[in-house]
Phi, psi and omega in degrees: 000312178297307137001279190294357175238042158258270176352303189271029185210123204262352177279328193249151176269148153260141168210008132166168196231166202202127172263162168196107163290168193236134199297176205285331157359310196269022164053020191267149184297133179082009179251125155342149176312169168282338192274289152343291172292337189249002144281317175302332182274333168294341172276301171340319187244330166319345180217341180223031144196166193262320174269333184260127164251157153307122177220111201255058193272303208262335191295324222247032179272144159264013148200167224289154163204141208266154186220159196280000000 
């Protein structure tokens, strides 16, 4: 989704996109370990796309960090 609406606005480039699982810190009930989410996306993104990468800097944080 994010692609097809770059593509189609000829003022922005797209040049590559970023999962950042959020660390196991941030407690929420029912969310899978971080190691786990930041595998599952690297299997996700590994083969069916060109532009989204993995950035597993905050799962593997020891406490919660607040991000924009």
């Amino acid at each position: 989704m994010a692609a097809d609406y770059f593509n189609g606005h000829q003022k922005y480039e797209l040049i590559g996109g970023y999962f950042s699982p959020v660390s196991d810190y941030y407690q929420k009930e029912g969310l899978a370990p971080a190691h786990h989410r930041v595998q599952m996306c690297e299997l996700a993104t590994e083969t069916s796309s060109t532009w989204l990468m993995v950035d597993s800097w905050e799962a593997l944080q020891h406490s919660y960090q607040r991000t924009a």
